[in-house]
Amino acid sequence: MMTSRLLRLTSPSRRALLAAALTLPGLAVAAPAAPTPVRAVASFSILADWVRVVGGERVAVDVLVPPGADAHVFQPTPAHARQIAQAQAVFAIGLGFEGWLGRLLQSAAYRGLKIEVSQGIEPVRQAAHGHSHGHGHAHGDVDPHAWQSVKQAMVMVGRVAEGLCQADAAGCETYRANAAAYAGELRTLDTEIRAAWAAVPAEQRRVITTHDAFGYYARDYGVRFLAARGVSTEAEPSAQGIARLIRQVRQEKVRALFVENISDPRLIEQIARDTGTRPAPEALFSDALSPAGGPAPTYTALMRHNTRALVRAVRGD
Ligand code: ZN
């Protein structure tokens, strides 16, 4: 994993530096001692990106739910429990997003720091969905997908920095400085997204997705999302819910239908067939980054990719 790769990278190079310092006559200054990295675990790929950005070289980050995978239906293994057992800090979104985490921490007998970064955000209440089929949601009534708001992301990145400060007081200034620099990038990103939507008439801003992951994006950027599933991917959509969505697509002439990187595309493909439309050529990244080399390997790349794809689709480009 990330940690062992980091250790493999740092130890030989440090040894090489030390060897150089010992063999070169007159070179009395030893390489500054790199601290042993803080071991952190992040629940899923987007949060892991923030912990890496804020932690920099002082923190080695393991991620439980990897890029491209669905955190709603994640099933931890003993290997994940071992990662947890070695960690000094575990980062999660909270808001019921990682329903499996409590049991995992317990099975790892974890006693270290647990930081729920959503503390202090302005939550989106779960919308009352027409497709509801009577089952309760594990999440209560709060939408956990807070990273889809850049404003809320800024709050959560601040929480990451404070969590790392608790785990490693000596690095606190570094963490705060990294978080402040990144907050500047996020402000630019937020401005960009607002500018991209400013040119789109409000009545065109309608999108169909697989699951209801974009409530925060909807609130911040004035886009209406209709989803076949609720805020979790666990429950199957009902036939009634799908029929209602198909009616909405026809009546409201929604042109933007999106598959997601973490969800089975067949549902959206069916709705597209039944309504004589086509899914947008690019998937939205809802709950996970893409692998490195894909279109959304970081949080900022993810938000830019989604915004570009959404704006193109609703404009019919
Ligand atoms: Zn989700």
PDB file of C-alpha atoms and ligand atoms in Angstrom:
ATOM      1  CA  MET A   1       0.000   0.000   0.000  1.00  0.00           C
ATOM      2  CA  MET A   2       0.907   3.675   0.067  1.00  0.00           C
ATOM      3  CA  THR A   3       2.715   3.397   3.383  1.00  0.00           C
ATOM      4  CA  SER A   4       5.071   0.616   2.429  1.00  0.00           C
ATOM      5  CA  ARG A   5       5.764   2.275  -0.900  1.00  0.00           C
ATOM      6  CA  LEU A   6       6.638   5.485   0.928  1.00  0.00           C
ATOM      7  CA  LEU A   7       8.918   3.668   3.311  1.00  0.00           C
ATOM      8  CA  ARG A   8      10.611   1.864   0.448  1.00  0.00           C
ATOM      9  CA  LEU A   9      11.131   5.190  -1.271  1.00  0.00           C
ATOM     10  CA  THR A  10      12.410   7.099   1.713  1.00  0.00           C
ATOM     11  CA  SER A  11      14.671   4.651   3.505  1.00  0.00           C
ATOM     12  CA  PRO A  12      17.069   3.782   0.659  1.00  0.00           C
ATOM     13  CA  SER A  13      17.335   7.419  -0.419  1.00  0.00           C
ATOM     14  CA  ARG A  14      18.072   8.478   3.149  1.00  0.00           C
ATOM     15  CA  ARG A  15      20.676   5.755   3.402  1.00  0.00           C
ATOM     16  CA  ALA A  16      22.200   6.988   0.155  1.00  0.00           C
ATOM     17  CA  LEU A  17      22.339  10.531   1.512  1.00  0.00           C
ATOM     18  CA  LEU A  18      23.953   9.369   4.719  1.00  0.00           C
ATOM     19  CA  ALA A  19      26.449   7.290   2.780  1.00  0.00           C
ATOM     20  CA  ALA A  20      27.270  10.290   0.618  1.00  0.00           C
ATOM     21  CA  ALA A  21      27.724  12.443   3.695  1.00  0.00           C
ATOM     22  CA  LEU A  22      30.068   9.869   5.213  1.00  0.00           C
ATOM     23  CA  THR A  23      32.181   9.268   2.116  1.00  0.00           C
ATOM     24  CA  LEU A  24      32.555  12.830   0.828  1.00  0.00           C
ATOM     25  CA  PRO A  25      35.365  14.473   2.715  1.00  0.00           C
ATOM     26  CA  GLY A  26      34.566  17.932   4.001  1.00  0.00           C
ATOM     27  CA  LEU A  27      30.797  17.403   3.803  1.00  0.00           C
ATOM     28  CA  ALA A  28      30.051  17.653   7.457  1.00  0.00           C
ATOM     29  CA  VAL A  29      26.385  18.588   7.252  1.00  0.00           C
ATOM     30  CA  ALA A  30      24.216  15.491   7.531  1.00  0.00           C
ATOM     31  CA  ALA A  31      20.865  15.383   5.748  1.00  0.00           C
ATOM     32  CA  PRO A  32      18.121  16.725   8.017  1.00  0.00           C
ATOM     33  CA  ALA A  33      16.430  13.833   9.764  1.00  0.00           C
ATOM     34  CA  ALA A  34      13.113  13.148   8.080  1.00  0.00           C
ATOM     35  CA  PRO A  35      10.552  12.346  10.759  1.00  0.00           C
ATOM     36  CA  THR A  36       8.891   8.959  10.647  1.00  0.00           C
ATOM     37  CA  PRO A  37       5.682   9.659   8.756  1.00  0.00           C
ATOM     38  CA  VAL A  38       2.411   9.805  10.651  1.00  0.00           C
ATOM     39  CA  ARG A  39       0.258   6.892   9.571  1.00  0.00           C
ATOM     40  CA  ALA A  40      -3.221   7.970   8.620  1.00  0.00           C
ATOM     41  CA  VAL A  41      -6.123   6.025   7.157  1.00  0.00           C
ATOM     42  CA  ALA A  42      -8.818   7.739   5.096  1.00  0.00           C
ATOM     43  CA  SER A  43     -12.146   6.030   4.519  1.00  0.00           C
ATOM     44  CA  PHE A  44     -12.326   6.733   0.765  1.00  0.00           C
ATOM     45  CA  SER A  45     -10.345   8.181  -2.110  1.00  0.00           C
ATOM     46  CA  ILE A  46     -11.590  11.798  -2.080  1.00  0.00           C
ATOM     47  CA  LEU A  47     -10.835  12.220   1.612  1.00  0.00           C
ATOM     48  CA  ALA A  48      -7.466  10.490   1.126  1.00  0.00           C
ATOM     49  CA  ASP A  49      -6.584  13.174  -1.439  1.00  0.00           C
ATOM     50  CA  TRP A  50      -7.239  15.903   1.148  1.00  0.00           C
ATOM     51  CA  VAL A  51      -5.202  14.098   3.829  1.00  0.00           C
ATOM     52  CA  ARG A  52      -2.304  13.762   1.356  1.00  0.00           C
ATOM     53  CA  VAL A  53      -2.487  17.435   0.361  1.00  0.00           C
ATOM     54  CA  VAL A  54      -2.610  18.665   3.960  1.00  0.00           C
ATOM     55  CA  GLY A  55      -0.230  16.039   5.359  1.00  0.00           C
ATOM     56  CA  GLY A  56       2.431  16.429   2.688  1.00  0.00           C
ATOM     57  CA  GLU A  57       5.599  14.481   3.353  1.00  0.00           C
ATOM     58  CA  ARG A  58       4.919  14.082   7.062  1.00  0.00           C
ATOM     59  CA  VAL A  59       1.952  11.754   6.560  1.00  0.00           C
ATOM     60  CA  ALA A  60       1.632   8.336   4.905  1.00  0.00           C
ATOM     61  CA  VAL A  61      -1.977   7.778   3.867  1.00  0.00           C
ATOM     62  CA  ASP A  62      -3.781   4.478   3.397  1.00  0.00           C
ATOM     63  CA  VAL A  63      -7.199   4.473   1.786  1.00  0.00           C
ATOM     64  CA  LEU A  64      -9.885   1.908   2.545  1.00  0.00           C
ATOM     65  CA  VAL A  65     -12.327   2.354  -0.373  1.00  0.00           C
ATOM     66  CA  PRO A  66     -10.082   2.860  -3.407  1.00  0.00           C
ATOM     67  CA  PRO A  67     -10.611   5.042  -6.515  1.00  0.00           C
ATOM     68  CA  GLY A  68     -13.548   3.845  -8.602  1.00  0.00           C
ATOM     69  CA  ALA A  69     -15.155   1.843  -5.778  1.00  0.00           C
ATOM     70  CA  ASP A  70     -18.496   2.364  -4.004  1.00  0.00           C
ATOM     71  CA  ALA A  71     -18.188   3.258  -0.306  1.00  0.00           C
ATOM     72  CA  HIS A  72     -21.892   2.628   0.327  1.00  0.00           C
ATOM     73  CA  VAL A  73     -21.542  -1.122  -0.158  1.00  0.00           C
ATOM     74  CA  PHE A  74     -17.903  -1.540   0.906  1.00  0.00           C
ATOM     75  CA  GLN A  75     -16.990  -4.750   2.707  1.00  0.00           C
ATOM     76  CA  PRO A  76     -13.824  -4.445   4.793  1.00  0.00           C
ATOM     77  CA  THR A  77     -11.395  -7.358   4.963  1.00  0.00           C
ATOM     78  CA  PRO A  78      -8.875  -8.394   7.662  1.00  0.00           C
ATOM     79  CA  ALA A  79      -6.216  -6.531   5.642  1.00  0.00           C
ATOM     80  CA  HIS A  80      -8.165  -3.300   6.211  1.00  0.00           C
ATOM     81  CA  ALA A  81      -8.343  -4.050   9.949  1.00  0.00           C
ATOM     82  CA  ARG A  82      -4.539  -4.417   9.970  1.00  0.00           C
ATOM     83  CA  GLN A  83      -4.148  -1.011   8.269  1.00  0.00           C
ATOM     84  CA  ILE A  84      -6.412   0.520  10.907  1.00  0.00           C
ATOM     85  CA  ALA A  85      -4.518  -1.151  13.749  1.00  0.00           C
ATOM     86  CA  GLN A  86      -1.284   0.538  12.605  1.00  0.00           C
ATOM     87  CA  ALA A  87      -2.800   3.993  12.149  1.00  0.00           C
ATOM     88  CA  GLN A  88      -2.469   7.018  14.420  1.00  0.00           C
ATOM     89  CA  ALA A  89      -5.416   8.827  12.859  1.00  0.00           C
ATOM     90  CA  VAL A  90      -8.486   7.596  10.996  1.00  0.00           C
ATOM     91  CA  PHE A  91     -10.395  10.101   8.855  1.00  0.00           C
ATOM     92  CA  ALA A  92     -14.023   9.646   7.830  1.00  0.00           C
ATOM     93  CA  ILE A  93     -16.746  11.883   6.411  1.00  0.00           C
ATOM     94  CA  GLY A  94     -19.350  10.848   8.975  1.00  0.00           C
ATOM     95  CA  LEU A  95     -23.061  11.655   8.425  1.00  0.00           C
ATOM     96  CA  GLY A  96     -23.653   7.909   8.107  1.00  0.00           C
ATOM     97  CA  PHE A  97     -21.563   7.648   4.922  1.00  0.00           C
ATOM     98  CA  GLU A  98     -19.238   4.924   6.231  1.00  0.00           C
ATOM     99  CA  GLY A  99     -21.800   2.658   7.904  1.00  0.00           C
ATOM    100  CA  TRP A 100     -19.224  -0.154   8.093  1.00  0.00           C
ATOM    101  CA  LEU A 101     -16.498   1.856   9.867  1.00  0.00           C
ATOM    102  CA  GLY A 102     -17.589   1.404  13.486  1.00  0.00           C
ATOM    103  CA  ARG A 103     -17.405  -2.374  13.255  1.00  0.00           C
ATOM    104  CA  LEU A 104     -14.067  -2.195  11.440  1.00  0.00           C
ATOM    105  CA  LEU A 105     -12.522   0.015  14.161  1.00  0.00           C
ATOM    106  CA  GLN A 106     -13.856  -2.378  16.762  1.00  0.00           C
ATOM    107  CA  SER A 107     -12.460  -5.479  15.045  1.00  0.00           C
ATOM    108  CA  ALA A 108      -9.081  -3.710  14.778  1.00  0.00           C
ATOM    109  CA  ALA A 109      -9.268  -2.802  18.498  1.00  0.00           C
ATOM    110  CA  TYR A 110      -8.435   0.741  17.355  1.00  0.00           C
ATOM    111  CA  ARG A 111      -7.850   3.261  20.154  1.00  0.00           C
ATOM    112  CA  GLY A 112      -6.350   6.113  18.146  1.00  0.00           C
ATOM    113  CA  LEU A 113      -7.830   9.346  16.831  1.00  0.00           C
ATOM    114  CA  LYS A 114     -11.008   9.213  14.788  1.00  0.00           C
ATOM    115  CA  ILE A 115     -11.852  12.415  12.949  1.00  0.00           C
ATOM    116  CA  GLU A 116     -15.237  12.946  11.296  1.00  0.00           C
ATOM    117  CA  VAL A 117     -14.460  15.812   8.966  1.00  0.00           C
ATOM    118  CA  SER A 118     -18.095  16.743   8.329  1.00  0.00           C
ATOM    119  CA  GLN A 119     -18.366  18.271  11.806  1.00  0.00           C
ATOM    120  CA  GLY A 120     -19.163  21.940  11.389  1.00  0.00           C
ATOM    121  CA  ILE A 121     -20.430  21.795   7.809  1.00  0.00           C
ATOM    122  CA  GLU A 122     -23.862  23.041   6.725  1.00  0.00           C
ATOM    123  CA  PRO A 123     -25.601  19.746   5.954  1.00  0.00           C
ATOM    124  CA  VAL A 124     -28.113  19.183   3.179  1.00  0.00           C
ATOM    125  CA  ARG A 125     -31.244  17.460   4.409  1.00  0.00           C
ATOM    126  CA  GLN A 126     -32.206  14.515   2.314  1.00  0.00           C
ATOM    127  CA  ALA A 127     -34.891  15.494  -0.175  1.00  0.00           C
ATOM    128  CA  ALA A 128     -38.170  13.600   0.015  1.00  0.00           C
ATOM    129  CA  HIS A 129     -37.881  11.405  -3.045  1.00  0.00           C
ATOM    130  CA  GLY A 130     -40.803  10.350  -5.157  1.00  0.00           C
ATOM    131  CA  HIS A 131     -39.170   6.971  -5.612  1.00  0.00           C
ATOM    132  CA  SER A 132     -39.124   6.201  -1.897  1.00  0.00           C
ATOM    133  CA  HIS A 133     -40.346   2.691  -1.282  1.00  0.00           C
ATOM    134  CA  GLY A 134     -40.895   2.748   2.406  1.00  0.00           C
ATOM    135  CA  HIS A 135     -37.495   1.570   3.609  1.00  0.00           C
ATOM    136  CA  GLY A 136     -35.659   3.712   6.105  1.00  0.00           C
ATOM    137  CA  HIS A 137     -32.247   5.044   5.134  1.00  0.00           C
ATOM    138  CA  ALA A 138     -29.230   4.126   7.199  1.00  0.00           C
ATOM    139  CA  HIS A 139     -28.158   7.769   6.962  1.00  0.00           C
ATOM    140  CA  GLY A 140     -31.011   9.325   8.868  1.00  0.00           C
ATOM    141  CA  ASP A 141     -32.119  12.383   6.950  1.00  0.00           C
ATOM    142  CA  VAL A 142     -28.804  14.064   6.173  1.00  0.00           C
ATOM    143  CA  ASP A 143     -27.137  13.741   2.769  1.00  0.00           C
ATOM    144  CA  PRO A 144     -23.529  12.618   3.363  1.00  0.00           C
ATOM    145  CA  HIS A 145     -22.084  13.691  -0.036  1.00  0.00           C
ATOM    146  CA  ALA A 146     -20.762  16.993   1.338  1.00  0.00           C
ATOM    147  CA  TRP A 147     -17.600  16.970  -0.844  1.00  0.00           C
ATOM    148  CA  GLN A 148     -19.797  17.895  -3.828  1.00  0.00           C
ATOM    149  CA  SER A 149     -19.818  21.426  -2.383  1.00  0.00           C
ATOM    150  CA  VAL A 150     -16.450  23.166  -2.655  1.00  0.00           C
ATOM    151  CA  LYS A 151     -17.495  25.459   0.196  1.00  0.00           C
ATOM    152  CA  GLN A 152     -18.134  22.517   2.499  1.00  0.00           C
ATOM    153  CA  ALA A 153     -14.899  20.908   1.274  1.00  0.00           C
ATOM    154  CA  MET A 154     -13.014  23.938   2.636  1.00  0.00           C
ATOM    155  CA  VAL A 155     -14.527  23.316   6.080  1.00  0.00           C
ATOM    156  CA  MET A 156     -13.633  19.627   5.915  1.00  0.00           C
ATOM    157  CA  VAL A 157     -10.051  20.319   4.799  1.00  0.00           C
ATOM    158  CA  GLY A 158      -9.714  22.535   7.879  1.00  0.00           C
ATOM    159  CA  ARG A 159     -10.873  19.586   9.984  1.00  0.00           C
ATOM    160  CA  VAL A 160      -8.243  17.381   8.321  1.00  0.00           C
ATOM    161  CA  ALA A 161      -5.548  19.874   9.355  1.00  0.00           C
ATOM    162  CA  GLU A 162      -6.803  20.009  12.960  1.00  0.00           C
ATOM    163  CA  GLY A 163      -6.952  16.195  13.077  1.00  0.00           C
ATOM    164  CA  LEU A 164      -3.360  15.916  11.886  1.00  0.00           C
ATOM    165  CA  CYS A 165      -2.355  18.566  14.457  1.00  0.00           C
ATOM    166  CA  GLN A 166      -3.832  16.339  17.167  1.00  0.00           C
ATOM    167  CA  ALA A 167      -1.944  13.319  15.831  1.00  0.00           C
ATOM    168  CA  ASP A 168       1.361  15.172  15.318  1.00  0.00           C
ATOM    169  CA  ALA A 169       1.698  18.498  17.137  1.00  0.00           C
ATOM    170  CA  ALA A 170       5.212  19.063  15.748  1.00  0.00           C
ATOM    171  CA  GLY A 171       3.802  19.244  12.220  1.00  0.00           C
ATOM    172  CA  CYS A 172       0.860  21.466  13.042  1.00  0.00           C
ATOM    173  CA  GLU A 173       2.225  24.627  11.451  1.00  0.00           C
ATOM    174  CA  THR A 174       2.949  22.711   8.260  1.00  0.00           C
ATOM    175  CA  TYR A 175      -0.539  21.203   8.179  1.00  0.00           C
ATOM    176  CA  ARG A 176      -2.196  24.566   8.708  1.00  0.00           C
ATOM    177  CA  ALA A 177      -0.040  26.182   6.029  1.00  0.00           C
ATOM    178  CA  ASN A 178      -0.780  23.371   3.550  1.00  0.00           C
ATOM    179  CA  ALA A 179      -4.502  23.612   4.300  1.00  0.00           C
ATOM    180  CA  ALA A 180      -4.452  27.398   3.849  1.00  0.00           C
ATOM    181  CA  ALA A 181      -2.670  27.108   0.496  1.00  0.00           C
ATOM    182  CA  TYR A 182      -5.149  24.473  -0.641  1.00  0.00           C
ATOM    183  CA  ALA A 183      -8.095  26.598   0.535  1.00  0.00           C
ATOM    184  CA  GLY A 184      -6.871  29.217  -1.939  1.00  0.00           C
ATOM    185  CA  GLU A 185      -7.037  26.632  -4.729  1.00  0.00           C
ATOM    186  CA  LEU A 186     -10.524  25.659  -3.614  1.00  0.00           C
ATOM    187  CA  ARG A 187     -11.728  29.266  -3.679  1.00  0.00           C
ATOM    188  CA  THR A 188     -10.499  29.544  -7.279  1.00  0.00           C
ATOM    189  CA  LEU A 189     -12.236  26.258  -8.109  1.00  0.00           C
ATOM    190  CA  ASP A 190     -15.522  27.467  -6.610  1.00  0.00           C
ATOM    191  CA  THR A 191     -15.347  30.688  -8.633  1.00  0.00           C
ATOM    192  CA  GLU A 192     -14.675  28.685 -11.803  1.00  0.00           C
ATOM    193  CA  ILE A 193     -17.674  26.423 -11.237  1.00  0.00           C
ATOM    194  CA  ARG A 194     -19.966  29.406 -10.604  1.00  0.00           C
ATOM    195  CA  ALA A 195     -18.707  31.084 -13.774  1.00  0.00           C
ATOM    196  CA  ALA A 196     -19.299  27.908 -15.806  1.00  0.00           C
ATOM    197  CA  TRP A 197     -22.947  27.770 -14.689  1.00  0.00           C
ATOM    198  CA  ALA A 198     -23.585  31.502 -15.001  1.00  0.00           C
ATOM    199  CA  ALA A 199     -23.981  31.134 -18.759  1.00  0.00           C
ATOM    200  CA  VAL A 200     -26.619  28.366 -18.486  1.00  0.00           C
ATOM    201  CA  PRO A 201     -30.300  29.426 -18.190  1.00  0.00           C
ATOM    202  CA  ALA A 202     -31.858  28.148 -14.952  1.00  0.00           C
ATOM    203  CA  GLU A 203     -34.524  26.081 -16.749  1.00  0.00           C
ATOM    204  CA  GLN A 204     -31.832  24.125 -18.592  1.00  0.00           C
ATOM    205  CA  ARG A 205     -30.063  23.083 -15.405  1.00  0.00           C
ATOM    206  CA  ARG A 206     -31.671  19.642 -15.036  1.00  0.00           C
ATOM    207  CA  VAL A 207     -29.773  16.387 -14.766  1.00  0.00           C
ATOM    208  CA  ILE A 208     -30.575  12.699 -14.214  1.00  0.00           C
ATOM    209  CA  THR A 209     -28.098  10.565 -12.276  1.00  0.00           C
ATOM    210  CA  THR A 210     -28.045   7.045 -10.837  1.00  0.00           C
ATOM    211  CA  HIS A 211     -28.003   7.879  -7.139  1.00  0.00           C
ATOM    212  CA  ASP A 212     -28.695  11.044  -5.234  1.00  0.00           C
ATOM    213  CA  ALA A 213     -25.103  12.150  -4.687  1.00  0.00           C
ATOM    214  CA  PHE A 214     -25.333  15.752  -5.877  1.00  0.00           C
ATOM    215  CA  GLY A 215     -27.549  17.493  -3.323  1.00  0.00           C
ATOM    216  CA  TYR A 216     -24.673  19.745  -2.215  1.00  0.00           C
ATOM    217  CA  TYR A 217     -23.702  20.577  -5.787  1.00  0.00           C
ATOM    218  CA  ALA A 218     -27.375  21.351  -6.480  1.00  0.00           C
ATOM    219  CA  ARG A 219     -27.592  23.720  -3.517  1.00  0.00           C
ATOM    220  CA  ASP A 220     -24.385  25.610  -4.328  1.00  0.00           C
ATOM    221  CA  TYR A 221     -24.650  25.875  -8.090  1.00  0.00           C
ATOM    222  CA  GLY A 222     -28.395  25.932  -8.750  1.00  0.00           C
ATOM    223  CA  VAL A 223     -28.640  22.690 -10.696  1.00  0.00           C
ATOM    224  CA  ARG A 224     -31.588  20.319 -10.305  1.00  0.00           C
ATOM    225  CA  PHE A 225     -30.676  16.645 -10.022  1.00  0.00           C
ATOM    226  CA  LEU A 226     -33.198  13.849 -10.355  1.00  0.00           C
ATOM    227  CA  ALA A 227     -31.937  10.447  -9.260  1.00  0.00           C
ATOM    228  CA  ALA A 228     -33.202   6.918  -9.663  1.00  0.00           C
ATOM    229  CA  ARG A 229     -31.893   5.972  -6.243  1.00  0.00           C
ATOM    230  CA  GLY A 230     -31.620   7.666  -2.872  1.00  0.00           C
ATOM    231  CA  VAL A 231     -28.469   8.961  -1.190  1.00  0.00           C
ATOM    232  CA  SER A 232     -27.199   5.395  -0.835  1.00  0.00           C
ATOM    233  CA  THR A 233     -26.660   2.816  -3.567  1.00  0.00           C
ATOM    234  CA  GLU A 234     -27.717   0.010  -1.233  1.00  0.00           C
ATOM    235  CA  ALA A 235     -31.436  -0.080  -2.025  1.00  0.00           C
ATOM    236  CA  GLU A 236     -32.657  -1.114  -5.486  1.00  0.00           C
ATOM    237  CA  PRO A 237     -34.777   1.532  -7.220  1.00  0.00           C
ATOM    238  CA  SER A 238     -38.439   0.627  -7.493  1.00  0.00           C
ATOM    239  CA  ALA A 239     -40.220   0.094 -10.834  1.00  0.00           C
ATOM    240  CA  GLN A 240     -42.570   2.900  -9.803  1.00  0.00           C
ATOM    241  CA  GLY A 241     -39.637   5.235  -9.145  1.00  0.00           C
ATOM    242  CA  ILE A 242     -38.099   4.484 -12.543  1.00  0.00           C
ATOM    243  CA  ALA A 243     -41.436   5.046 -14.282  1.00  0.00           C
ATOM    244  CA  ARG A 244     -41.794   8.430 -12.566  1.00  0.00           C
ATOM    245  CA  LEU A 245     -38.281   9.417 -13.637  1.00  0.00           C
ATOM    246  CA  ILE A 246     -39.053   8.439 -17.240  1.00  0.00           C
ATOM    247  CA  ARG A 247     -42.176  10.623 -17.147  1.00  0.00           C
ATOM    248  CA  GLN A 248     -40.125  13.526 -15.799  1.00  0.00           C
ATOM    249  CA  VAL A 249     -37.491  13.136 -18.509  1.00  0.00           C
ATOM    250  CA  ARG A 250     -40.214  13.265 -21.177  1.00  0.00           C
ATOM    251  CA  GLN A 251     -42.283  16.072 -19.682  1.00  0.00           C
ATOM    252  CA  GLU A 252     -39.406  18.318 -18.669  1.00  0.00           C
ATOM    253  CA  LYS A 253     -37.281  17.410 -21.700  1.00  0.00           C
ATOM    254  CA  VAL A 254     -34.216  16.620 -19.597  1.00  0.00           C
ATOM    255  CA  ARG A 255     -31.291  16.174 -21.950  1.00  0.00           C
ATOM    256  CA  ALA A 256     -28.535  15.349 -19.490  1.00  0.00           C
ATOM    257  CA  LEU A 257     -28.523  11.730 -18.336  1.00  0.00           C
ATOM    258  CA  PHE A 258     -25.405  10.578 -16.547  1.00  0.00           C
ATOM    259  CA  VAL A 259     -23.919   7.286 -15.484  1.00  0.00           C
ATOM    260  CA  GLU A 260     -21.577   7.428 -12.473  1.00  0.00           C
ATOM    261  CA  ASN A 261     -18.135   6.001 -12.001  1.00  0.00           C
ATOM    262  CA  ILE A 262     -19.213   3.919  -9.007  1.00  0.00           C
ATOM    263  CA  SER A 263     -22.615   2.682 -10.186  1.00  0.00           C
ATOM    264  CA  ASP A 264     -23.957   0.085 -12.584  1.00  0.00           C
ATOM    265  CA  PRO A 265     -24.724   2.022 -15.822  1.00  0.00           C
ATOM    266  CA  ARG A 266     -27.623  -0.214 -16.893  1.00  0.00           C
ATOM    267  CA  LEU A 267     -30.343   1.701 -15.079  1.00  0.00           C
ATOM    268  CA  ILE A 268     -29.453   5.002 -16.774  1.00  0.00           C
ATOM    269  CA  GLU A 269     -29.048   3.215 -20.112  1.00  0.00           C
ATOM    270  CA  GLN A 270     -32.556   1.778 -19.711  1.00  0.00           C
ATOM    271  CA  ILE A 271     -34.041   5.196 -18.917  1.00  0.00           C
ATOM    272  CA  ALA A 272     -32.210   6.639 -21.931  1.00  0.00           C
ATOM    273  CA  ARG A 273     -33.608   3.920 -24.224  1.00  0.00           C
ATOM    274  CA  ASP A 274     -37.134   4.334 -22.887  1.00  0.00           C
ATOM    275  CA  THR A 275     -37.055   8.095 -23.417  1.00  0.00           C
ATOM    276  CA  GLY A 276     -35.212   8.119 -26.730  1.00  0.00           C
ATOM    277  CA  THR A 277     -32.260  10.014 -25.261  1.00  0.00           C
ATOM    278  CA  ARG A 278     -28.625   9.076 -24.849  1.00  0.00           C
ATOM    279  CA  PRO A 279     -26.488   9.071 -21.695  1.00  0.00           C
ATOM    280  CA  ALA A 280     -23.827  11.783 -21.678  1.00  0.00           C
ATOM    281  CA  PRO A 281     -20.548  10.476 -23.137  1.00  0.00           C
ATOM    282  CA  GLU A 282     -18.636  10.977 -19.878  1.00  0.00           C
ATOM    283  CA  ALA A 283     -19.483   9.531 -16.462  1.00  0.00           C
ATOM    284  CA  LEU A 284     -19.851  11.743 -13.401  1.00  0.00           C
ATOM    285  CA  PHE A 285     -17.515  11.046 -10.506  1.00  0.00           C
ATOM    286  CA  SER A 286     -19.848  10.980  -7.542  1.00  0.00           C
ATOM    287  CA  ASP A 287     -18.300   9.152  -4.582  1.00  0.00           C
ATOM    288  CA  ALA A 288     -14.773   8.260  -5.714  1.00  0.00           C
ATOM    289  CA  LEU A 289     -11.787   9.573  -7.641  1.00  0.00           C
ATOM    290  CA  SER A 290     -10.585   7.934 -10.839  1.00  0.00           C
ATOM    291  CA  PRO A 291      -7.329   5.985 -10.746  1.00  0.00           C
ATOM    292  CA  ALA A 292      -4.193   8.015 -11.555  1.00  0.00           C
ATOM    293  CA  GLY A 293      -4.165   8.799 -15.265  1.00  0.00           C
ATOM    294  CA  GLY A 294      -7.989   8.979 -15.397  1.00  0.00           C
ATOM    295  CA  PRO A 295      -9.980  12.208 -15.681  1.00  0.00           C
ATOM    296  CA  ALA A 296     -10.459  12.720 -11.917  1.00  0.00           C
ATOM    297  CA  PRO A 297      -7.389  11.576  -9.979  1.00  0.00           C
ATOM    298  CA  THR A 298      -7.706  14.454  -7.454  1.00  0.00           C
ATOM    299  CA  TYR A 299     -10.609  16.278  -5.837  1.00  0.00           C
ATOM    300  CA  THR A 300     -10.082  19.478  -7.834  1.00  0.00           C
ATOM    301  CA  ALA A 301      -9.810  17.481 -11.094  1.00  0.00           C
ATOM    302  CA  LEU A 302     -13.019  15.644 -10.151  1.00  0.00           C
ATOM    303  CA  MET A 303     -14.997  18.851  -9.616  1.00  0.00           C
ATOM    304  CA  ARG A 304     -13.657  20.358 -12.850  1.00  0.00           C
ATOM    305  CA  HIS A 305     -14.428  17.199 -14.829  1.00  0.00           C
ATOM    306  CA  ASN A 306     -17.978  16.929 -13.452  1.00  0.00           C
ATOM    307  CA  THR A 307     -18.712  20.598 -14.082  1.00  0.00           C
ATOM    308  CA  ARG A 308     -17.425  20.471 -17.662  1.00  0.00           C
ATOM    309  CA  ALA A 309     -19.398  17.293 -18.399  1.00  0.00           C
ATOM    310  CA  LEU A 310     -22.587  18.646 -16.776  1.00  0.00           C
ATOM    311  CA  VAL A 311     -22.517  22.022 -18.508  1.00  0.00           C
ATOM    312  CA  ARG A 312     -21.856  20.407 -21.900  1.00  0.00           C
ATOM    313  CA  ALA A 313     -24.696  17.940 -21.450  1.00  0.00           C
ATOM    314  CA  VAL A 314     -27.369  20.398 -20.298  1.00  0.00           C
ATOM    315  CA  ARG A 315     -26.482  22.756 -23.144  1.00  0.00           C
ATOM    316  CA  GLY A 316     -26.780  19.875 -25.585  1.00  0.00           C
ATOM    317  CA  ASP A 317     -23.219  20.400 -26.866  1.00  0.00           C
TER     318      ASP A 317
HETATM  319 ZN    ZN B   1     -23.194   8.063  -2.688  1.00  0.00          ZN
END
